[in-house]
Amino acid sequence: MTWNDLARPRGAPPGDEATAARVDNRTHLVVAEYTAIRAVMAQKSAASHALVGAYLTVVAVILGFVVANRADPRLLLAVPVLAATSGITILRRRRDREAANRYTRDVLRPIAVECSGDDRVFRWDDFYAQQRDGRSLLYEFGLQLVFPLSGFVCLFVTLPLLASVGEWLAWLTGLSFLVALISAYVHENRRHLVRTVSGARAVGSRVARRLRRRGGGPA
């Protein structure tokens, strides 16, 4: 079976060359658009990974200056701003990927199903979303360790060293950036957080009931 045969609508007569050509052109356009979207999303994903590596490199360089070269520890005040900027940039790119997945699912996939007559096409995004759903919270926790935690550590270390109005303003600026980053994380992952809290409560309730049973108390 050729791709043209697969792309021909159900019930279309084999000799209807005009309809077949029109469907074939539409199929090629859909595939081309899907390929372009996936390429852009792959570039954004690669850029996000590169940004994490660049942030860790910059932080390591600053720590090297402070620890090995005995530079002014207040150089660490730059880390919270860098952490918040990098974290929010990665969140924005993740929103772009999710928007692309929704566009593929809600716009391109119905057209592909209509052209091919098979509802099994363009299922990768849904399949991948189901596979990574359980790991999403761990991924966000990792981001919180990489970005917000390192920024808060630097704020804590530099707090006793602040001696001027400018230094206090820099410290408060870093704090406000990190608060904005944490707020963005919570807003972006509120569904996963609610599910995790509910699951933790259910586990806690089961453990408490088992402990009461073992202790001879009421179940």
mmCIF file of C-alpha atoms in Angstrom:
data_model
loop_
_atom_site.group_PDB
_atom_site.id
_atom_site.type_symbol
_atom_site.label_atom_id
_atom_site.label_comp_id
_atom_site.label_asym_id
_atom_site.label_seq_id
_atom_site.Cartn_x
_atom_site.Cartn_y
_atom_site.Cartn_z
ATOM 1 C CA MET A 1 0.000 0.000 0.000
ATOM 2 C CA THR A 2 1.394 3.398 -0.986
ATOM 3 C CA TRP A 3 1.085 6.637 0.992
ATOM 4 C CA ASN A 4 -1.336 7.958 -1.638
ATOM 5 C CA ASP A 5 -3.590 4.960 -1.041
ATOM 6 C CA LEU A 6 -3.419 5.555 2.705
ATOM 7 C CA ALA A 7 -4.155 9.259 2.321
ATOM 8 C CA ARG A 8 -7.223 8.702 0.097
ATOM 9 C CA PRO A 9 -10.436 9.348 2.113
ATOM 10 C CA ARG A 10 -12.739 6.505 2.986
ATOM 11 C CA GLY A 11 -15.156 5.703 0.255
ATOM 12 C CA ALA A 12 -13.377 7.809 -2.371
ATOM 13 C CA PRO A 13 -13.357 6.115 -5.784
ATOM 14 C CA PRO A 14 -9.861 5.110 -6.912
ATOM 15 C CA GLY A 15 -10.299 7.027 -10.150
ATOM 16 C CA ASP A 16 -11.072 10.332 -8.539
ATOM 17 C CA GLU A 17 -7.641 11.801 -9.268
ATOM 18 C CA ALA A 18 -8.600 15.390 -8.377
ATOM 19 C CA THR A 19 -9.763 14.415 -4.896
ATOM 20 C CA ALA A 20 -6.757 12.171 -4.360
ATOM 21 C CA ALA A 21 -4.370 14.943 -5.427
ATOM 22 C CA ARG A 22 -6.079 17.459 -3.147
ATOM 23 C CA VAL A 23 -5.908 15.084 -0.179
ATOM 24 C CA ASP A 24 -2.323 14.235 -0.979
ATOM 25 C CA ASN A 25 -1.329 17.909 -1.024
ATOM 26 C CA ARG A 26 -3.079 18.505 2.278
ATOM 27 C CA THR A 27 -1.364 15.473 3.786
ATOM 28 C CA HIS A 28 2.046 16.717 2.725
ATOM 29 C CA LEU A 29 1.311 20.147 4.197
ATOM 30 C CA VAL A 30 0.247 18.613 7.515
ATOM 31 C CA VAL A 31 3.360 16.427 7.679
ATOM 32 C CA ALA A 32 5.590 19.361 6.759
ATOM 33 C CA GLU A 33 4.033 21.567 9.443
ATOM 34 C CA TYR A 34 4.333 18.807 12.043
ATOM 35 C CA THR A 35 7.983 18.266 11.137
ATOM 36 C CA ALA A 36 8.707 21.993 11.397
ATOM 37 C CA ILE A 37 7.018 22.220 14.807
ATOM 38 C CA ARG A 38 8.946 19.231 16.128
ATOM 39 C CA ALA A 39 12.212 20.736 14.869
ATOM 40 C CA VAL A 40 11.550 24.048 16.634
ATOM 41 C CA MET A 41 10.611 22.265 19.864
ATOM 42 C CA ALA A 42 13.774 20.159 19.672
ATOM 43 C CA GLN A 43 15.807 23.353 19.326
ATOM 44 C CA LYS A 44 14.082 24.875 22.356
ATOM 45 C CA SER A 45 14.685 21.737 24.399
ATOM 46 C CA ALA A 46 18.369 21.711 23.451
ATOM 47 C CA ALA A 47 18.637 25.411 24.301
ATOM 48 C CA SER A 48 17.089 24.762 27.732
ATOM 49 C CA HIS A 49 19.638 22.054 28.491
ATOM 50 C CA ALA A 50 22.431 24.341 27.297
ATOM 51 C CA LEU A 51 21.107 27.107 29.562
ATOM 52 C CA VAL A 52 21.247 24.830 32.598
ATOM 53 C CA GLY A 53 24.835 23.949 31.764
ATOM 54 C CA ALA A 54 25.771 27.597 31.235
ATOM 55 C CA TYR A 55 24.197 28.592 34.554
ATOM 56 C CA LEU A 56 26.105 25.901 36.442
ATOM 57 C CA THR A 57 29.322 27.001 34.729
ATOM 58 C CA VAL A 58 28.814 30.652 35.681
ATOM 59 C CA VAL A 59 28.010 29.734 39.288
ATOM 60 C CA ALA A 60 31.111 27.538 39.447
ATOM 61 C CA VAL A 61 33.248 30.402 38.114
ATOM 62 C CA ILE A 62 31.848 32.841 40.687
ATOM 63 C CA LEU A 63 32.403 30.336 43.492
ATOM 64 C CA GLY A 64 35.945 29.786 42.219
ATOM 65 C CA PHE A 65 36.660 33.514 42.406
ATOM 66 C CA VAL A 66 35.205 33.752 45.906
ATOM 67 C CA VAL A 67 36.726 30.592 47.391
ATOM 68 C CA ALA A 68 40.015 30.092 45.553
ATOM 69 C CA ASN A 69 40.921 33.693 44.690
ATOM 70 C CA ARG A 70 39.430 35.164 47.867
ATOM 71 C CA ALA A 71 37.348 37.678 45.943
ATOM 72 C CA ASP A 72 34.579 39.709 47.577
ATOM 73 C CA PRO A 73 31.852 37.225 48.664
ATOM 74 C CA ARG A 74 29.255 39.794 47.711
ATOM 75 C CA LEU A 75 29.842 38.714 44.112
ATOM 76 C CA LEU A 76 27.399 35.942 45.032
ATOM 77 C CA LEU A 77 24.602 38.537 44.920
ATOM 78 C CA ALA A 78 24.592 38.075 41.140
ATOM 79 C CA VAL A 79 23.606 34.403 41.455
ATOM 80 C CA PRO A 80 19.936 34.883 42.558
ATOM 81 C CA VAL A 81 19.213 37.157 39.587
ATOM 82 C CA LEU A 82 20.878 34.712 37.194
ATOM 83 C CA ALA A 83 18.978 31.812 38.789
ATOM 84 C CA ALA A 84 15.581 33.496 38.463
ATOM 85 C CA THR A 85 16.226 34.664 34.898
ATOM 86 C CA SER A 86 17.377 31.213 33.784
ATOM 87 C CA GLY A 87 14.551 29.400 35.561
ATOM 88 C CA ILE A 88 11.823 31.636 34.121
ATOM 89 C CA THR A 89 13.339 31.314 30.633
ATOM 90 C CA ILE A 90 13.185 27.522 30.871
ATOM 91 C CA LEU A 91 9.590 27.676 32.095
ATOM 92 C CA ARG A 92 8.681 29.862 29.119
ATOM 93 C CA ARG A 93 10.223 27.373 26.712
ATOM 94 C CA ARG A 94 8.341 24.541 28.376
ATOM 95 C CA ARG A 95 5.080 26.447 27.883
ATOM 96 C CA ASP A 96 5.983 26.781 24.195
ATOM 97 C CA ARG A 97 6.484 23.020 23.943
ATOM 98 C CA GLU A 98 3.162 22.347 25.644
ATOM 99 C CA ALA A 99 1.420 24.792 23.281
ATOM 100 C CA ALA A 100 2.978 22.976 20.316
ATOM 101 C CA ASN A 101 1.760 19.638 21.683
ATOM 102 C CA ARG A 102 -1.776 21.001 22.075
ATOM 103 C CA TYR A 103 -1.698 22.398 18.527
ATOM 104 C CA THR A 104 -0.576 19.038 17.176
ATOM 105 C CA ARG A 105 -3.267 17.187 19.129
ATOM 106 C CA ASP A 106 -6.186 19.576 18.528
ATOM 107 C CA VAL A 107 -5.451 20.932 15.017
ATOM 108 C CA LEU A 108 -3.047 18.771 13.038
ATOM 109 C CA ARG A 109 -4.098 15.338 14.263
ATOM 110 C CA PRO A 110 -7.810 15.652 13.216
ATOM 111 C CA ILE A 111 -6.663 16.649 9.720
ATOM 112 C CA ALA A 112 -4.222 13.736 9.573
ATOM 113 C CA VAL A 113 -6.943 11.328 10.725
ATOM 114 C CA GLU A 114 -9.313 12.664 8.065
ATOM 115 C CA CYS A 115 -6.689 12.299 5.342
ATOM 116 C CA SER A 116 -5.484 8.837 6.297
ATOM 117 C CA GLY A 117 -8.691 7.344 7.672
ATOM 118 C CA ASP A 118 -6.676 5.977 10.594
ATOM 119 C CA ASP A 119 -6.990 7.414 14.114
ATOM 120 C CA ARG A 120 -3.607 6.013 15.189
ATOM 121 C CA VAL A 121 -1.571 8.793 13.575
ATOM 122 C CA PHE A 122 0.181 11.603 15.463
ATOM 123 C CA ARG A 123 -0.209 9.876 18.835
ATOM 124 C CA TRP A 124 3.366 10.435 20.008
ATOM 125 C CA ASP A 125 2.671 13.628 21.981
ATOM 126 C CA ASP A 126 -0.168 12.061 23.984
ATOM 127 C CA PHE A 127 1.849 8.899 24.577
ATOM 128 C CA TYR A 128 4.905 10.828 25.733
ATOM 129 C CA ALA A 129 2.801 13.059 28.001
ATOM 130 C CA GLN A 130 1.364 9.978 29.708
ATOM 131 C CA GLN A 131 4.813 8.453 30.148
ATOM 132 C CA ARG A 132 6.416 11.571 31.608
ATOM 133 C CA ASP A 133 3.465 12.642 33.773
ATOM 134 C CA GLY A 134 4.684 10.713 36.783
ATOM 135 C CA ARG A 135 8.179 12.172 36.428
ATOM 136 C CA SER A 136 7.102 15.779 35.947
ATOM 137 C CA LEU A 137 7.173 16.629 39.640
ATOM 138 C CA LEU A 138 10.661 15.137 39.992
ATOM 139 C CA TYR A 139 11.790 17.253 37.047
ATOM 140 C CA GLU A 140 10.425 20.399 38.677
ATOM 141 C CA PHE A 141 12.024 19.449 41.972
ATOM 142 C CA GLY A 142 15.335 19.157 40.149
ATOM 143 C CA LEU A 143 14.879 22.622 38.686
ATOM 144 C CA GLN A 144 14.146 23.987 42.143
ATOM 145 C CA LEU A 145 17.406 22.500 43.368
ATOM 146 C CA VAL A 146 19.383 23.911 40.454
ATOM 147 C CA PHE A 147 17.952 27.430 40.398
ATOM 148 C CA PRO A 148 16.012 28.652 43.464
ATOM 149 C CA LEU A 149 17.984 26.707 46.065
ATOM 150 C CA SER A 150 21.349 27.934 44.826
ATOM 151 C CA GLY A 151 20.024 31.498 44.772
ATOM 152 C CA PHE A 152 18.674 31.292 48.314
ATOM 153 C CA VAL A 153 21.963 29.829 49.562
ATOM 154 C CA CYS A 154 23.837 32.785 48.099
ATOM 155 C CA LEU A 155 21.397 35.225 49.732
ATOM 156 C CA PHE A 156 21.856 33.486 53.080
ATOM 157 C CA VAL A 157 25.663 33.557 52.821
ATOM 158 C CA THR A 158 25.845 37.239 51.859
ATOM 159 C CA LEU A 159 23.260 38.504 54.380
ATOM 160 C CA PRO A 160 25.775 39.121 57.229
ATOM 161 C CA LEU A 161 28.111 40.959 54.827
ATOM 162 C CA LEU A 162 25.731 43.708 53.697
ATOM 163 C CA ALA A 163 27.027 47.110 54.709
ATOM 164 C CA SER A 164 25.562 49.701 52.324
ATOM 165 C CA VAL A 165 22.238 50.725 50.862
ATOM 166 C CA GLY A 166 23.317 49.518 47.419
ATOM 167 C CA GLU A 167 24.191 46.092 48.730
ATOM 168 C CA TRP A 168 20.853 45.814 50.515
ATOM 169 C CA LEU A 169 19.058 46.840 47.331
ATOM 170 C CA ALA A 170 20.961 44.169 45.376
ATOM 171 C CA TRP A 171 20.071 41.584 48.041
ATOM 172 C CA LEU A 172 16.380 42.532 48.014
ATOM 173 C CA THR A 173 16.364 42.499 44.211
ATOM 174 C CA GLY A 174 17.708 38.944 44.207
ATOM 175 C CA LEU A 175 15.118 37.930 46.792
ATOM 176 C CA SER A 176 12.258 39.409 44.758
ATOM 177 C CA PHE A 177 13.485 37.624 41.620
ATOM 178 C CA LEU A 178 13.571 34.297 43.437
ATOM 179 C CA VAL A 179 10.092 34.838 44.898
ATOM 180 C CA ALA A 180 8.840 35.494 41.357
ATOM 181 C CA LEU A 181 10.513 32.278 40.191
ATOM 182 C CA ILE A 182 8.949 30.218 42.985
ATOM 183 C CA SER A 183 5.532 31.739 42.217
ATOM 184 C CA ALA A 184 5.947 30.809 38.553
ATOM 185 C CA TYR A 185 6.885 27.231 39.504
ATOM 186 C CA VAL A 186 3.858 26.865 41.782
ATOM 187 C CA HIS A 187 1.481 28.329 39.191
ATOM 188 C CA GLU A 188 2.884 26.144 36.430
ATOM 189 C CA ASN A 189 2.718 22.935 38.460
ATOM 190 C CA ARG A 190 -0.319 23.504 40.655
ATOM 191 C CA ARG A 191 -2.086 20.464 39.174
ATOM 192 C CA HIS A 192 0.824 18.163 40.010
ATOM 193 C CA LEU A 193 1.240 19.721 43.454
ATOM 194 C CA VAL A 194 -2.430 19.236 44.320
ATOM 195 C CA ARG A 195 -2.252 15.631 43.179
ATOM 196 C CA THR A 196 0.922 15.032 45.208
ATOM 197 C CA VAL A 197 -0.559 16.582 48.359
ATOM 198 C CA SER A 198 -3.716 14.498 47.952
ATOM 199 C CA GLY A 199 -1.653 11.349 47.486
ATOM 200 C CA ALA A 200 0.464 12.155 50.546
ATOM 201 C CA ARG A 201 -2.678 12.666 52.627
ATOM 202 C CA ALA A 202 -4.105 9.338 51.459
ATOM 203 C CA VAL A 203 -0.850 7.534 52.312
ATOM 204 C CA GLY A 204 -0.738 9.241 55.705
ATOM 205 C CA SER A 205 -4.306 8.205 56.427
ATOM 206 C CA ARG A 206 -3.573 4.568 55.530
ATOM 207 C CA VAL A 207 -0.443 4.523 57.692
ATOM 208 C CA ALA A 208 -2.350 6.060 60.639
ATOM 209 C CA ARG A 209 -5.120 3.441 60.341
ATOM 210 C CA ARG A 210 -2.579 0.616 60.286
ATOM 211 C CA LEU A 211 -0.816 2.016 63.341
ATOM 212 C CA ARG A 212 -4.116 2.288 65.213
ATOM 213 C CA ARG A 213 -4.969 -1.313 64.327
ATOM 214 C CA ARG A 214 -1.602 -2.539 65.567
ATOM 215 C CA GLY A 215 -2.013 -0.553 68.771
ATOM 216 C CA GLY A 216 -5.449 -1.974 69.414
ATOM 217 C CA GLY A 217 -7.231 1.351 68.922
ATOM 218 C CA PRO A 218 -10.360 1.961 66.868
ATOM 219 C CA ALA A 219 -9.833 1.649 63.110
#
